C-alpha atoms as an extended CHARMM CRD file, in Angstrom:
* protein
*
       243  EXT
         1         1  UNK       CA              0.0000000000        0.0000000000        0.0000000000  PROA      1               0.0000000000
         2         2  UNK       CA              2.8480000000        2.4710000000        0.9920000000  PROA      2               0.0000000000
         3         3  UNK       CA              4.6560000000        1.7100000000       -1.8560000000  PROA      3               0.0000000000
         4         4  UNK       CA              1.7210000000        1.8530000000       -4.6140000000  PROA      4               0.0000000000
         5         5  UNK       CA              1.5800000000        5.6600000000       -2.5710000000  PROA      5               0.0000000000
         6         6  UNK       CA              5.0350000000        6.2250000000       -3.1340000000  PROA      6               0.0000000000
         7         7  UNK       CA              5.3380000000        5.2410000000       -6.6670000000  PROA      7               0.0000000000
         8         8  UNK       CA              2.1320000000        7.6520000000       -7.2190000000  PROA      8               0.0000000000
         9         9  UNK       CA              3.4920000000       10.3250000000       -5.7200000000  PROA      9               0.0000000000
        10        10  UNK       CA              6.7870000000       10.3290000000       -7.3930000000  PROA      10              0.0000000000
        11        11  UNK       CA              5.0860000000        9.8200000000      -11.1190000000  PROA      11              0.0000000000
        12        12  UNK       CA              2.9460000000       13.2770000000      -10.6860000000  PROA      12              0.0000000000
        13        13  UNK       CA              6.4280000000       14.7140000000       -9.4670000000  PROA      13              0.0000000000
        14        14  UNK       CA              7.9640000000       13.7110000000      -12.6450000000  PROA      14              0.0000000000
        15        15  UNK       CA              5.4980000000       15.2530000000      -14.3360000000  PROA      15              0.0000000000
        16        16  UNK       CA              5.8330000000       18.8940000000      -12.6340000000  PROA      16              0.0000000000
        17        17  UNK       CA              9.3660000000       18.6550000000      -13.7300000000  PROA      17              0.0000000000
        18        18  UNK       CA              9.8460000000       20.6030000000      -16.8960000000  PROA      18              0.0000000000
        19        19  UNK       CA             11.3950000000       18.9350000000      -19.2170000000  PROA      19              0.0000000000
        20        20  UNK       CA             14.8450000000       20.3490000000      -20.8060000000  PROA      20              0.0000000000
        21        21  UNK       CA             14.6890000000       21.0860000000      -24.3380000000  PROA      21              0.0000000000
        22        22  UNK       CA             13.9470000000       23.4800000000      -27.1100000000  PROA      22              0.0000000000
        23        23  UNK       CA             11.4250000000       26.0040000000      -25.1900000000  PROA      23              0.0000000000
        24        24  UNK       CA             14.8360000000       26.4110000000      -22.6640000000  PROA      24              0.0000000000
        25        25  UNK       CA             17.6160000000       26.5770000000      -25.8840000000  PROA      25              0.0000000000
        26        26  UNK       CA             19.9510000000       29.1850000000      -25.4880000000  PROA      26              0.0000000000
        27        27  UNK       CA             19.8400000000       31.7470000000      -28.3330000000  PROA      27              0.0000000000
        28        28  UNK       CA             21.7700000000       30.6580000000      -31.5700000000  PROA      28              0.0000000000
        29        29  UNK       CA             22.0520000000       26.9280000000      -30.0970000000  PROA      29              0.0000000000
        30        30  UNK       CA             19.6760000000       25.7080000000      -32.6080000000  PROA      30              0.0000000000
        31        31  UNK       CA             18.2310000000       26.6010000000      -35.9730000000  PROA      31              0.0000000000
        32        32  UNK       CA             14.4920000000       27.8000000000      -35.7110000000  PROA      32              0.0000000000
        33        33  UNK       CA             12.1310000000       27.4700000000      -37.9700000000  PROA      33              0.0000000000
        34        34  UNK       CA              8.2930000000       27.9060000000      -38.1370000000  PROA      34              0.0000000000
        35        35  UNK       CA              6.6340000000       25.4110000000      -35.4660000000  PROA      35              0.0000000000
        36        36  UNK       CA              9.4730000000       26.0510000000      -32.8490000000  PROA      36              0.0000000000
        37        37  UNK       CA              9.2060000000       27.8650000000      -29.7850000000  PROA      37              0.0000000000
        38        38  UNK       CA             10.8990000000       28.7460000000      -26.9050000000  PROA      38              0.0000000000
        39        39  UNK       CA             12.8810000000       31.9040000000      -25.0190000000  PROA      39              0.0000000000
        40        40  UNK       CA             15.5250000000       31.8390000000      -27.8750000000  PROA      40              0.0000000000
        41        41  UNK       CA             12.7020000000       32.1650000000      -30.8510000000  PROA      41              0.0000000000
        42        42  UNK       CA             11.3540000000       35.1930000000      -28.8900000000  PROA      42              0.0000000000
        43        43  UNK       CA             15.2810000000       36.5840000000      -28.1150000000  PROA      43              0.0000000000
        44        44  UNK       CA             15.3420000000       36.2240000000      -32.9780000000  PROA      44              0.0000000000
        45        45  UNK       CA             11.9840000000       38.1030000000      -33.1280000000  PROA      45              0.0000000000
        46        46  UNK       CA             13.1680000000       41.0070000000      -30.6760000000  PROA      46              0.0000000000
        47        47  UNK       CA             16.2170000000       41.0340000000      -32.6030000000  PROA      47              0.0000000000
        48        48  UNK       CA             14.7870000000       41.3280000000      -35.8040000000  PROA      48              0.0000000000
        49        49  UNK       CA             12.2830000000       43.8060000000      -34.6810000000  PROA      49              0.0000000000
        50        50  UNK       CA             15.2420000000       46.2970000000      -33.5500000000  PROA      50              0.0000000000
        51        51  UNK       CA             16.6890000000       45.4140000000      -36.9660000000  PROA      51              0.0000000000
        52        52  UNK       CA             14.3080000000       47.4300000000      -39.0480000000  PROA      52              0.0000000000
        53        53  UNK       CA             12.4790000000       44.0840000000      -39.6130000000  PROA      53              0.0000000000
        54        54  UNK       CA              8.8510000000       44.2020000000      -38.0580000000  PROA      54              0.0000000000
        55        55  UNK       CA              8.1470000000       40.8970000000      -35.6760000000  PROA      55              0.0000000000
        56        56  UNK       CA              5.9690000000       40.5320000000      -32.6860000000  PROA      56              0.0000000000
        57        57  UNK       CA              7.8590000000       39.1680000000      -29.6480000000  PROA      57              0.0000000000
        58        58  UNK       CA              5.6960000000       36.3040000000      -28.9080000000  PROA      58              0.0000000000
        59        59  UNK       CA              8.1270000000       33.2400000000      -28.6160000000  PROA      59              0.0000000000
        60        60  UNK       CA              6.0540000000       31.3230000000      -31.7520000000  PROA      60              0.0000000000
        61        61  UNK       CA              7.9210000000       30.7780000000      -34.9830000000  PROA      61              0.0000000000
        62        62  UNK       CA              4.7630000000       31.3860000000      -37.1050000000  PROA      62              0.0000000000
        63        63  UNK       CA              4.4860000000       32.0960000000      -41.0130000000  PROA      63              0.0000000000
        64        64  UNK       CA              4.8200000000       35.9920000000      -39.6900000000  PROA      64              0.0000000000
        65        65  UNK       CA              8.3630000000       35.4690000000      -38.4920000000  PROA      65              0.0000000000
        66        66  UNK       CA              9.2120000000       33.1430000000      -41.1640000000  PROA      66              0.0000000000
        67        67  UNK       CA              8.7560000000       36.3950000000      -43.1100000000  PROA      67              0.0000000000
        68        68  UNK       CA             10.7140000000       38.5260000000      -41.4290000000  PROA      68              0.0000000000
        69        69  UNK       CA             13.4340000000       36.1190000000      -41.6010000000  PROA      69              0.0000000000
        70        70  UNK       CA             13.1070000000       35.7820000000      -45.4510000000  PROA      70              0.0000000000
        71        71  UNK       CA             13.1640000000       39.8940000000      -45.6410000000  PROA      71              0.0000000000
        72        72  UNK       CA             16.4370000000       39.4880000000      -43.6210000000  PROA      72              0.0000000000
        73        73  UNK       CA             18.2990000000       36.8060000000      -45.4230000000  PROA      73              0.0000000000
        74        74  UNK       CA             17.1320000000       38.7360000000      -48.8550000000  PROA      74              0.0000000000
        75        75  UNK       CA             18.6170000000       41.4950000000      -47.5390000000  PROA      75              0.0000000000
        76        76  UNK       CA             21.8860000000       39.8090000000      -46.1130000000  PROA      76              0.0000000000
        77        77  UNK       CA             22.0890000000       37.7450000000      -49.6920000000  PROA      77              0.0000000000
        78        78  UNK       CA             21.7650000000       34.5510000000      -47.8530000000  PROA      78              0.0000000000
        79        79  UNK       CA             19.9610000000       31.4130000000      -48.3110000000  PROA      79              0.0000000000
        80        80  UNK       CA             16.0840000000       32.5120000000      -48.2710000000  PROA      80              0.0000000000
        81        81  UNK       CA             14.4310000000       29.9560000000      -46.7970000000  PROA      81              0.0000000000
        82        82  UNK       CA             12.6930000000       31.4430000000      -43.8610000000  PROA      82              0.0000000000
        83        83  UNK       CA             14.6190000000       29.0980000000      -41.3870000000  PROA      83              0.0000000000
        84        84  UNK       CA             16.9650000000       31.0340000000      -38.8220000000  PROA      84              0.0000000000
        85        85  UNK       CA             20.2040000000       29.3630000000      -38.4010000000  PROA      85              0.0000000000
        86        86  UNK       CA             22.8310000000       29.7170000000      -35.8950000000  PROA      86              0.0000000000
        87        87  UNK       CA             24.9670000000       31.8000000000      -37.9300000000  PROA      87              0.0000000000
        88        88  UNK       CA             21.6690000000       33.8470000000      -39.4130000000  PROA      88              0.0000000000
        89        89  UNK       CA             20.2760000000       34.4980000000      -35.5050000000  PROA      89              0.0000000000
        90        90  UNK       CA             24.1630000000       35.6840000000      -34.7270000000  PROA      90              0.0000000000
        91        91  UNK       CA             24.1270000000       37.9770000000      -38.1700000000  PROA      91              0.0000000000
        92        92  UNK       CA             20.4370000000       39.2230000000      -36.8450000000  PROA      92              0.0000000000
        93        93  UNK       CA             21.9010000000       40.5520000000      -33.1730000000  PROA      93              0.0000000000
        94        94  UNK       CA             24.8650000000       41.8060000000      -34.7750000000  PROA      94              0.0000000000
        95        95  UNK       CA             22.8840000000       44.0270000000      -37.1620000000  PROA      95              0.0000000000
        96        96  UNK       CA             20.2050000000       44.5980000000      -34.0150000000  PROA      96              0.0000000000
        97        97  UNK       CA             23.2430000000       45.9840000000      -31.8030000000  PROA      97              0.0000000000
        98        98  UNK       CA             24.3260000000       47.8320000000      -34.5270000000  PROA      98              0.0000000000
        99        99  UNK       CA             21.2830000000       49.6440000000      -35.1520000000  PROA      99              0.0000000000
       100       100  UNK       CA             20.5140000000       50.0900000000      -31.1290000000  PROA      100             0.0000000000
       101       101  UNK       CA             23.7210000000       51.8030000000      -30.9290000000  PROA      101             0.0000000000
       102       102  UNK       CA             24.1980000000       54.5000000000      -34.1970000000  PROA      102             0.0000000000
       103       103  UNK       CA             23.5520000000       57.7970000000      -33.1140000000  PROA      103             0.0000000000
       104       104  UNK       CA             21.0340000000       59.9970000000      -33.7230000000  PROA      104             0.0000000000
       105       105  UNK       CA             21.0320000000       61.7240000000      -37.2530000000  PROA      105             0.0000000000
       106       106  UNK       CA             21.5400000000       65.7400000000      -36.6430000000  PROA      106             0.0000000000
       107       107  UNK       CA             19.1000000000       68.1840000000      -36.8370000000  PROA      107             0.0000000000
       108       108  UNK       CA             18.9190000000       69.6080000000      -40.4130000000  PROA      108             0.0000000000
       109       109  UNK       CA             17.2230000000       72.1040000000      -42.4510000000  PROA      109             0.0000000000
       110       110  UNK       CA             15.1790000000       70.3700000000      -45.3200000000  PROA      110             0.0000000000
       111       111  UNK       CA             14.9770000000       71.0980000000      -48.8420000000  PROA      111             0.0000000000
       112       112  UNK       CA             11.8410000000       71.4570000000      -50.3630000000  PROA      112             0.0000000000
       113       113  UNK       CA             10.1900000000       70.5490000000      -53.5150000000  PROA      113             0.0000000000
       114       114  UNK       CA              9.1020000000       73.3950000000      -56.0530000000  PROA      114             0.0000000000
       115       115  UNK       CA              6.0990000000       73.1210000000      -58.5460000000  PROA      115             0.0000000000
       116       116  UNK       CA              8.5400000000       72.3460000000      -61.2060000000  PROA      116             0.0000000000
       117       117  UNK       CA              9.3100000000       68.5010000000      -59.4520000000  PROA      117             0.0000000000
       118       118  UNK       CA             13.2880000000       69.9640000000      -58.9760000000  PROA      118             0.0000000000
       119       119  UNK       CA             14.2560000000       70.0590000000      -55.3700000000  PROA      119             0.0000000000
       120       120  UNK       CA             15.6920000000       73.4680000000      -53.6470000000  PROA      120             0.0000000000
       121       121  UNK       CA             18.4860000000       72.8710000000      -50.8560000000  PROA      121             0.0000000000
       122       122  UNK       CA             18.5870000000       75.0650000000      -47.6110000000  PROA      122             0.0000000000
       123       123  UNK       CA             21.0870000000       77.5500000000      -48.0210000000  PROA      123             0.0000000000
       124       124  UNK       CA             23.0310000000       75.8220000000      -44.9190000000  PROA      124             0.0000000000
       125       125  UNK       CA             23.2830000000       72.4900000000      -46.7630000000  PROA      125             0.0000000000
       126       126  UNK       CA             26.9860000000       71.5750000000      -47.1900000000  PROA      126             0.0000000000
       127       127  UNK       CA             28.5780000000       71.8530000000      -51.2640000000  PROA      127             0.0000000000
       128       128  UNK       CA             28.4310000000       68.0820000000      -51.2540000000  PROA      128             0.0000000000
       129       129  UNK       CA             24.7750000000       67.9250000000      -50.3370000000  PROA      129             0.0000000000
       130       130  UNK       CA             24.0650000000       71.4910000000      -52.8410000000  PROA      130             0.0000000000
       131       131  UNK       CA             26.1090000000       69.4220000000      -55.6470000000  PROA      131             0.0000000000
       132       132  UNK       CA             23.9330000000       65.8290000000      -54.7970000000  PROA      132             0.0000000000
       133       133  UNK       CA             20.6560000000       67.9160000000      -55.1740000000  PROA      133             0.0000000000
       134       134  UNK       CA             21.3500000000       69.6980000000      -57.8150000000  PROA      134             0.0000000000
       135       135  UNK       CA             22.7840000000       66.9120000000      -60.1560000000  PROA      135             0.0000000000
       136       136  UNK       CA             19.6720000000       64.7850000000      -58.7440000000  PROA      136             0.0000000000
       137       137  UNK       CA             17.7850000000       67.6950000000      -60.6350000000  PROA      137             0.0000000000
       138       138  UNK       CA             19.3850000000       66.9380000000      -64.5310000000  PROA      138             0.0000000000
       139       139  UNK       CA             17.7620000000       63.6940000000      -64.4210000000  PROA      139             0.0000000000
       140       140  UNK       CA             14.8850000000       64.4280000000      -61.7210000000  PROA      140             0.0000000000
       141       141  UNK       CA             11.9950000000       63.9120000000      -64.7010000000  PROA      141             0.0000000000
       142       142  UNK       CA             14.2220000000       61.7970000000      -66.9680000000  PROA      142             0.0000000000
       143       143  UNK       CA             12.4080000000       58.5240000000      -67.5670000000  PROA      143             0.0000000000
       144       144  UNK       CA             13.2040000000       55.0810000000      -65.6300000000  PROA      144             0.0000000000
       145       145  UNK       CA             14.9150000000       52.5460000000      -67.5890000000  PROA      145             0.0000000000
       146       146  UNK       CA             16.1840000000       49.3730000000      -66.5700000000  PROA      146             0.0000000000
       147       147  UNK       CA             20.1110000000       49.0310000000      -66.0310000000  PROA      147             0.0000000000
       148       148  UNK       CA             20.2370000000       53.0320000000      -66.9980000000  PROA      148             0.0000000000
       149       149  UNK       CA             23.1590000000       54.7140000000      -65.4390000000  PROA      149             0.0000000000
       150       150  UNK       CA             25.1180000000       52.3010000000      -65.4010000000  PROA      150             0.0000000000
       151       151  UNK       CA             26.9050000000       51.6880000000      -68.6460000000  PROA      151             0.0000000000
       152       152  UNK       CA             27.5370000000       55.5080000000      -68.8410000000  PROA      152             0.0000000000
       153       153  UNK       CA             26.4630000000       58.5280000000      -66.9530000000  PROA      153             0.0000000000
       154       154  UNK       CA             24.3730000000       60.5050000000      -69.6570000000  PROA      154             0.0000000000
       155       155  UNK       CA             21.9920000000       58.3690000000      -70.3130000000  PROA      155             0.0000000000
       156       156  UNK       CA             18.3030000000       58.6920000000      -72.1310000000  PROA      156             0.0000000000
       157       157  UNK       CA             16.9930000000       56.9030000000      -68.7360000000  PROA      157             0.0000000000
       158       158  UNK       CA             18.1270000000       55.7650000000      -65.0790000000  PROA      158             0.0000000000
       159       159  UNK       CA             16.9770000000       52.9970000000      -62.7230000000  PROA      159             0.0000000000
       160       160  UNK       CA             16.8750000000       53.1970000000      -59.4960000000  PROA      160             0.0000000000
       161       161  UNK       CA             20.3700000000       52.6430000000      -58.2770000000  PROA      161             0.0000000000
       162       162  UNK       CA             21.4630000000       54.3730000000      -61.6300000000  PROA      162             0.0000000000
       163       163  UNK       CA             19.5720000000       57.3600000000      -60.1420000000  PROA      163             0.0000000000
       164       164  UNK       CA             21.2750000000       57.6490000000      -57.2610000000  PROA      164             0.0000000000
       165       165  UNK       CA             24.8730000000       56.9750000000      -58.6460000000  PROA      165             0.0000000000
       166       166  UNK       CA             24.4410000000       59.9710000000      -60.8500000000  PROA      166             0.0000000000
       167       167  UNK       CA             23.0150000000       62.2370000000      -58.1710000000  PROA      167             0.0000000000
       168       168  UNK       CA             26.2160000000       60.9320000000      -55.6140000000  PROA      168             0.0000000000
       169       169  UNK       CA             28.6540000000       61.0660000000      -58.6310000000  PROA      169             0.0000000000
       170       170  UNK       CA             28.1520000000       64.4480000000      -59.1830000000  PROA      170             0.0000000000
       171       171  UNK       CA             29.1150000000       65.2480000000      -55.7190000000  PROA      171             0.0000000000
       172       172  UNK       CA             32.4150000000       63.4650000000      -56.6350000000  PROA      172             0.0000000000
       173       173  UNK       CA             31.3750000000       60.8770000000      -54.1290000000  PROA      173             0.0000000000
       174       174  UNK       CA             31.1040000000       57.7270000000      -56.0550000000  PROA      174             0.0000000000
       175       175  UNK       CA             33.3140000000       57.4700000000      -59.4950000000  PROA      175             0.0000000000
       176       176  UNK       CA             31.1270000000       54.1470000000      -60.8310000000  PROA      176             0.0000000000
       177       177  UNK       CA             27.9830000000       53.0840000000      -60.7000000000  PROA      177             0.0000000000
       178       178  UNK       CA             26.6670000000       50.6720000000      -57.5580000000  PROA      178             0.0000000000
       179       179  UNK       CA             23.6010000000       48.7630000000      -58.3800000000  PROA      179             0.0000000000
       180       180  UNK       CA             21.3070000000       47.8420000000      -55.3570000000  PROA      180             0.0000000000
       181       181  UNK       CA             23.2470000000       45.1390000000      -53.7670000000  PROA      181             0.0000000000
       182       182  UNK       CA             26.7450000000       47.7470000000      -54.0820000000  PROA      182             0.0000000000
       183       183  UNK       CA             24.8530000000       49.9880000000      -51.9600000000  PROA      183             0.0000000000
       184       184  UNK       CA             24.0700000000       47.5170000000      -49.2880000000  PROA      184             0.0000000000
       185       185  UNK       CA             28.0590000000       47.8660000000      -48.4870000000  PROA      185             0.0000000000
       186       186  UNK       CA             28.6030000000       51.4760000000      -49.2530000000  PROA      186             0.0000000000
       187       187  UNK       CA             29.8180000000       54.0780000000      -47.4230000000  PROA      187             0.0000000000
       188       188  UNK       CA             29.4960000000       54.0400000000      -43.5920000000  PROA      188             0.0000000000
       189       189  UNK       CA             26.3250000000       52.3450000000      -41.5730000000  PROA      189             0.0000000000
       190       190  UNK       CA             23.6230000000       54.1510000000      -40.1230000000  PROA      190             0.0000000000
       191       191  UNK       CA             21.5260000000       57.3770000000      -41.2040000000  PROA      191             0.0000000000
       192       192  UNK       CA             23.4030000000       60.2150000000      -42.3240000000  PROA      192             0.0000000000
       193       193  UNK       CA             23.0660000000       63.9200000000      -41.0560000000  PROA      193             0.0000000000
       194       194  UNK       CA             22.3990000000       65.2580000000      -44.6090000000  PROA      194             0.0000000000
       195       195  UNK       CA             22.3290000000       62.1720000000      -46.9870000000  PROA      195             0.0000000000
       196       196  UNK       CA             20.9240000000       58.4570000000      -46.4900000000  PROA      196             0.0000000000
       197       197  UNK       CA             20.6150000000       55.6240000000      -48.8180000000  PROA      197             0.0000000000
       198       198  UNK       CA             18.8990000000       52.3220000000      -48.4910000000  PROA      198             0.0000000000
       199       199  UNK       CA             19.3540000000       49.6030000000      -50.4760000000  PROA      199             0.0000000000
       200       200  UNK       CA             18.3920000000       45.9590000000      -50.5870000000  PROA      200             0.0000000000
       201       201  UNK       CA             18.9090000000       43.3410000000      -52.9330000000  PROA      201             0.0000000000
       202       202  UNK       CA             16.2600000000       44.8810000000      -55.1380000000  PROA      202             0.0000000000
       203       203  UNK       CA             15.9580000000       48.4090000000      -54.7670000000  PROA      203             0.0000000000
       204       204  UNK       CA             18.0550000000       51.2330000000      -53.6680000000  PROA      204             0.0000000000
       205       205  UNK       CA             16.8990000000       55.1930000000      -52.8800000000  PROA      205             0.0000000000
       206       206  UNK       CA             18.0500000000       57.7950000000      -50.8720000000  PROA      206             0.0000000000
       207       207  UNK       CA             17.0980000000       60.8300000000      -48.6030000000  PROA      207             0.0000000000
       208       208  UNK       CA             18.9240000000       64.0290000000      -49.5480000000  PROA      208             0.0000000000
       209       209  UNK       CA             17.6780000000       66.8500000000      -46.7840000000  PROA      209             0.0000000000
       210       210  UNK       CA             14.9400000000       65.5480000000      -45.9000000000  PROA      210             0.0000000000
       211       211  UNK       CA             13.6990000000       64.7210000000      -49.4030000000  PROA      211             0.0000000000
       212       212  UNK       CA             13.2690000000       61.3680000000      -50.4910000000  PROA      212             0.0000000000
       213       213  UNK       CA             15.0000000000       60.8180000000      -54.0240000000  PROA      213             0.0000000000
       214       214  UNK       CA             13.3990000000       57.3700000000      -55.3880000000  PROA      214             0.0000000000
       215       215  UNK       CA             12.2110000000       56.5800000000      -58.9100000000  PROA      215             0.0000000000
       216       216  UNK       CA              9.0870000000       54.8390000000      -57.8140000000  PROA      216             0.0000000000
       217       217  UNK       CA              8.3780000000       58.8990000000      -56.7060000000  PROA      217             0.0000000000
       218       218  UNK       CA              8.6540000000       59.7300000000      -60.6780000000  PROA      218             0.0000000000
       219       219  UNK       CA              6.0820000000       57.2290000000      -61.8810000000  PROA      219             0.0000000000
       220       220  UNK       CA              3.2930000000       59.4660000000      -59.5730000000  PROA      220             0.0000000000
       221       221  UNK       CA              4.3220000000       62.6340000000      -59.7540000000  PROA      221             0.0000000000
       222       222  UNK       CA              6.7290000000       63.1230000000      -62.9050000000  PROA      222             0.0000000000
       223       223  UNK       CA              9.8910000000       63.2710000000      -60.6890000000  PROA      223             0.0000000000
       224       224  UNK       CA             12.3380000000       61.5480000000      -58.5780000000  PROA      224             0.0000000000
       225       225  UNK       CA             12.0720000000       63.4550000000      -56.0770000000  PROA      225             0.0000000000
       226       226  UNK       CA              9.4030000000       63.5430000000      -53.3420000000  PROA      226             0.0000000000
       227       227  UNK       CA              8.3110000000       64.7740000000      -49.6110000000  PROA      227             0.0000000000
       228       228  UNK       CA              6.9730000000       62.0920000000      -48.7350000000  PROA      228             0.0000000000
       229       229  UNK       CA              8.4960000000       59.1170000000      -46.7310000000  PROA      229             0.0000000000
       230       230  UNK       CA              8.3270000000       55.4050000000      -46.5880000000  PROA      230             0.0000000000
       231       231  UNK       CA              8.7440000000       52.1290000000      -44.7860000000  PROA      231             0.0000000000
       232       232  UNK       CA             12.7760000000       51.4610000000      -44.5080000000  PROA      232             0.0000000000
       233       233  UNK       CA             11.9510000000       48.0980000000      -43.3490000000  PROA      233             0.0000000000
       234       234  UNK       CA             13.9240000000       45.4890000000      -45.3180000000  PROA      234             0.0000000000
       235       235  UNK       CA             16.6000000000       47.6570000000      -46.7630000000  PROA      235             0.0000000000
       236       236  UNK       CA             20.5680000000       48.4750000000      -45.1090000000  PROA      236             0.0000000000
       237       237  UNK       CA             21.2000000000       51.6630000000      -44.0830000000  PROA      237             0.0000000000
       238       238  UNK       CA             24.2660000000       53.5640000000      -45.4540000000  PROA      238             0.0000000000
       239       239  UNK       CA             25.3860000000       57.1460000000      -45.9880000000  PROA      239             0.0000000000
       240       240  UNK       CA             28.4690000000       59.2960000000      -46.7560000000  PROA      240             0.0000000000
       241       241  UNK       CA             31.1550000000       59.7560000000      -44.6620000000  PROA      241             0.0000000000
       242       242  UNK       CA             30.5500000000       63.1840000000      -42.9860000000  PROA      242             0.0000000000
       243       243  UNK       CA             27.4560000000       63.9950000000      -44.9270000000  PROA      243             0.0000000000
C-alpha cells in the first residue's frame, strides 16, 4: 500500500518537472524554424524587430516570423528559406546591436520641392549635399529605364540605383555606378546627417535633406524626387562619410 503511494506520488512529481529542451535553448544553439518555440525564438523576433524588420515578440515561430526572416536573409544575400540558423540568428543581433547603438542623425534644415518637381536645398546644406541635389535635378523627370546609369552617366533613362549613382557622382562621391546590392556595403552604416541611402537586394533610394529621391516617386508625380516618406523596413542603411 505504501509503496503503490510512493510510486504515485513520485510519477505526478515527474510530471511537474519541466522537461529540458527546445522552449529552454539558449539563443543561436539551434536553428528555428516555423513550429518552434521557446525563449531563444522570442530573443530572434526582438532582434529582428530592432533590426528594421517588423516581428511581434511572442516566442512562436509562425508564417509571420518566417517572413521577417526571409526579408532578412534577402537582404543579407543569404539562403532565403525562412529558417533562422545559428549563424543567421548571430548575423540578426549583430545588425540589431548595430542599429541600437548608431547615433542619432543631426538636426537639419530640409529642402523642399518646387512646382517644377526639382528640389531646392537650404542655403546651410553643405557643397556636397548642394552638388547631390542639384545633379539629382538633370535627371529628376528623366524617364526610368532598366540598367540606366550604369553603362555611362548621360543616359536617355536611369533605374533606381542608376539614379542615385548619378546624383552621388556628381558630388564626386562615387566614381562608378553601384547597383542595389553595391549599396548595401557602401559608405558608412547608419543614417546620415544630410544624406541616407537604403538599399536591398532589389531596390536602392536615398534621402537628400529631408527629401526622399526614389524613382518609384517619378512614376506618380513626374519626378524623382518627393516629400513624402516610406517604410525602410527590409533595406541596409548607409550614408556618406561626414554627410
Amino acid at each position: 500500500m505504501h509503496r503503490t503511494l510512493r510510486a504515485g506520488v513520485a510519477a505526478v512529481a515527474l510530471k511537474l518537472i519541466p522537461v529540458a529542451g527546445a522552449s529552454a535553448a539558449p539563443y543561436a544553439s539551434r536553428t528555428l524554424s516555423t513550429g518552434t518555440s521557446g525563449s531563444d525564438v522570442e530573443t530572434l523576433q526582438r532582434y529582428l524587430d530592432t533590426a528594421g524588420y517588423d516581428t511581434t515578440a511572442d516566442g512562436e515561430f509562425g508564417p509571420a516570423t518566417a517572413r521577417s526572416v526571409r526579408r532578412f536573409e534577402t537582404a543579407e544575400q543569404r539562403t532565403v528559406d525562412g529558417k533562422a540558423t545559428r549563424p543567421d540568428q548571430r548575423l540578426v543581433k549583430s545588425r540589431a546591436d548595430s542599429t541600437a547603438s548608431e547615433p542619432a542623425a543631426q538636426d537639419t534644415e530640409e529642402a523642399y520641392v518646387d512646382d517644377a518637381g526639382l528640389a531646392v536645398a537650404p542655403a546651410s546644406a553643405p557643397a556636397e549635399v548642394q552638388a547631390i541635389i542639384e545633379a539629382g535635378n538633370k535627371i529628376a523627370s528623366k524617364p526610368y529605364r532598366y540598367g540606366g546609369g550604369h553603362g555611362r552617366w548621360r543616359d536617355s533613362g536611369y533605374d533606381c540605383s542608376g539614379s542615385v549613382s548619378f546624383a552621388l557622382h556628381g558630388a564626386g562621391l562615387l566614381d562608378t555606378p553601384l547597383d542595389s546590392t553595391g549599396f548595401m556595403s557602401w559608405g558608412e552604416r547608419g543614417e546620415g546627417a544630410w544624406v541616407t541611402i537604403y538599399a536591398n537586394a532589389g531596390h536602392a533610394y536615398m534621402t537628400v535633406a529631408g527629401l526622399r529621391f526614389d524613382t518609384s516617386s517619378s512614376k506618380r508625380s513626374g519626378s524623382r524626387w518627393s516629400e513624402t516618406t516610406r517604410s525602410a523596413r527590409g533595406y541596409r542603411v548607409r550614408h556618406p562619410e561626414g554627410l
